[in-house]
């Protein structure tokens, strides 16, 4: 993890917590903007303490800050202090006035420290004053108090009478400066030379002798501190397990990022579900497994789902424990998929056209009417666009029909349970209602691209619907 030989002026600060929000940690460490690292650097710079490098790691129960080759004390700094004007500072005899003498006394300066400088067309007396320089050890409590408060969780909660806010309860704090464990308070908490490791529902305290001892301790207990290293290991375990099942891992970057911050010591298990559920649309199965159960799907060589799934556990488990866990997950997944099966049957029986009529009761935006009115605007717009783009009769008909039905799936049971399936379920329900494949595909593409890395619509009607739906929103 740390390749260099640790020096006395390296620093380690750990915040041990209850389970932190995995999605928040994933956003923090996967966004690529290094927001937390930037805040750390800014705090150190403001305190005039400099370092060569820093690393930040996180698991569900700890945030770790390692700062390498830190200066032993604050950098020197001089401030130029403005005093009275030159005219008010000296009498006609050239001697210092009472006003100047009072200024010099207040600043601990003498006449030899005086500089005359112009400011806004007038000369003033200035003196240079060096700020007090403290050792790094004395400044660290203030630095890490600010750093703890600067961790960018979107939701913070007050946890003790000191007024300390953090995303989850803090259970331990630890700070090493070189070989020395520092003791100081943050809120009602005090740092100590120990860390907490959670295994099989038991949180145990372990003493820490040094920075290197800390990382060795984590390694002995299977805790992988580096999120990038942990994510790589999770993917490797999942890919190996999928291969043993005769398939490959279904790609879901969002789920992988989230699960990476749900575990400290990843291990995998595999299980199966009833093949009959494969009749459901593939997206229903993958979303249900990923968003509700945090489990991974497996696909065959053709890219179709297999009746198997993979899960990542936090910590090692015996074969008997894995069997018990697999059985429990299978039962929960079965119940969820039965719900999805019921939703799909009810939605297909109702039909999209009937659901569209109910859009009149669904508010689009306050002051902007209902979703039915939005749909009607899109239909009206489609007729104008078809003319201006000289679409063929068939293309114009497809585009208009897609606009007519595009929002109807918002009131289906399936989209009510899985909002991320809007548009996607509209595609399947359109096909089930007898709509053409072209109309159905356009409905399914209306929200593309959802993110900067998402795919683009393939059909002309889908691309037009995507553009003008977003234009209407703007």
mmCIF file of N, CA, C and O in Angstrom, residues 15-16 148 159-160 162 164 169-173 184-191:
data_model
loop_
_atom_site.group_PDB
_atom_site.id
_atom_site.type_symbol
_atom_site.label_atom_id
_atom_site.label_comp_id
_atom_site.label_asym_id
_atom_site.label_seq_id
_atom_site.Cartn_x
_atom_site.Cartn_y
_atom_site.Cartn_z
ATOM 1 N N UNK A 15 -10.474 8.212 11.074
ATOM 2 C CA UNK A 15 -11.791 8.438 11.666
ATOM 3 C C UNK A 15 -12.538 7.112 11.589
ATOM 4 O O UNK A 15 -12.888 6.653 10.499
ATOM 5 N N UNK A 16 -12.751 6.471 12.732
ATOM 6 C CA UNK A 16 -13.484 5.200 12.770
ATOM 7 C C UNK A 16 -14.957 5.468 13.036
ATOM 8 O O UNK A 16 -15.297 6.199 13.971
ATOM 9 N N UNK A 148 -12.070 16.964 9.576
ATOM 10 C CA UNK A 148 -13.228 16.130 9.891
ATOM 11 C C UNK A 148 -14.521 16.852 9.507
ATOM 12 O O UNK A 148 -15.440 16.252 8.936
ATOM 13 N N UNK A 159 -24.171 14.610 16.581
ATOM 14 C CA UNK A 159 -24.035 13.354 17.321
ATOM 15 C C UNK A 159 -23.736 13.524 18.800
ATOM 16 O O UNK A 159 -23.847 12.577 19.562
ATOM 17 N N UNK A 160 -23.321 14.688 19.235
ATOM 18 C CA UNK A 160 -23.080 14.852 20.673
ATOM 19 C C UNK A 160 -23.318 16.298 21.084
ATOM 20 O O UNK A 160 -23.557 17.172 20.247
ATOM 21 N N UNK A 162 -21.412 18.534 21.969
ATOM 22 C CA UNK A 162 -20.413 19.517 21.544
ATOM 23 C C UNK A 162 -20.829 20.219 20.264
ATOM 24 O O UNK A 162 -20.220 21.219 19.874
ATOM 25 N N UNK A 164 -20.840 18.564 17.341
ATOM 26 C CA UNK A 164 -20.106 17.914 16.250
ATOM 27 C C UNK A 164 -21.083 17.278 15.267
ATOM 28 O O UNK A 164 -21.974 16.530 15.655
ATOM 29 N N UNK A 169 -22.261 8.140 13.386
ATOM 30 C CA UNK A 169 -21.553 8.254 14.673
ATOM 31 C C UNK A 169 -20.076 7.883 14.548
ATOM 32 O O UNK A 169 -19.744 6.891 13.905
ATOM 33 N N UNK A 170 -19.218 8.680 15.142
ATOM 34 C CA UNK A 170 -17.783 8.404 15.149
ATOM 35 C C UNK A 170 -17.463 7.581 16.390
ATOM 36 O O UNK A 170 -17.817 7.950 17.506
ATOM 37 N N UNK A 171 -16.813 6.439 16.205
ATOM 38 C CA UNK A 171 -16.508 5.519 17.300
ATOM 39 C C UNK A 171 -15.062 5.614 17.783
ATOM 40 O O UNK A 171 -14.758 5.222 18.910
ATOM 41 N N UNK A 172 -14.164 6.101 16.944
ATOM 42 C CA UNK A 172 -12.763 6.206 17.370
ATOM 43 C C UNK A 172 -12.035 7.215 16.496
ATOM 44 O O UNK A 172 -12.414 7.460 15.347
ATOM 45 N N UNK A 173 -10.979 7.796 17.072
ATOM 46 C CA UNK A 173 -10.096 8.705 16.344
ATOM 47 C C UNK A 173 -8.658 8.303 16.659
ATOM 48 O O UNK A 173 -8.350 7.937 17.797
ATOM 49 N N UNK A 184 -5.556 14.346 21.426
ATOM 50 C CA UNK A 184 -6.253 15.629 21.454
ATOM 51 C C UNK A 184 -7.749 15.361 21.259
ATOM 52 O O UNK A 184 -8.166 14.256 20.911
ATOM 53 N N UNK A 185 -8.547 16.356 21.518
ATOM 54 C CA UNK A 185 -9.994 16.192 21.452
ATOM 55 C C UNK A 185 -10.604 16.844 20.229
ATOM 56 O O UNK A 185 -10.146 17.889 19.762
ATOM 57 N N UNK A 186 -11.648 16.202 19.705
ATOM 58 C CA UNK A 186 -12.496 16.780 18.661
ATOM 59 C C UNK A 186 -13.926 16.582 19.138
ATOM 60 O O UNK A 186 -14.399 15.446 19.229
ATOM 61 N N UNK A 187 -14.604 17.667 19.474
ATOM 62 C CA UNK A 187 -15.915 17.530 20.103
ATOM 63 C C UNK A 187 -15.741 16.878 21.461
ATOM 64 O O UNK A 187 -14.871 17.260 22.245
ATOM 65 N N UNK A 188 -16.534 15.872 21.730
ATOM 66 C CA UNK A 188 -16.408 15.124 22.991
ATOM 67 C C UNK A 188 -15.538 13.881 22.844
ATOM 68 O O UNK A 188 -15.462 13.060 23.759
ATOM 69 N N UNK A 189 -14.891 13.743 21.681
ATOM 70 C CA UNK A 189 -14.062 12.567 21.400
ATOM 71 C C UNK A 189 -12.590 12.884 21.596
ATOM 72 O O UNK A 189 -12.167 14.036 21.437
ATOM 73 N N UNK A 190 -11.805 11.855 21.922
ATOM 74 C CA UNK A 190 -10.361 12.010 22.044
ATOM 75 C C UNK A 190 -9.667 10.968 21.185
ATOM 76 O O UNK A 190 -10.142 9.841 21.051
ATOM 77 N N UNK A 191 -8.551 11.360 20.599
ATOM 78 C CA UNK A 191 -7.773 10.410 19.810
ATOM 79 C C UNK A 191 -7.089 9.412 20.735
ATOM 80 O O UNK A 191 -6.788 9.723 21.896
#
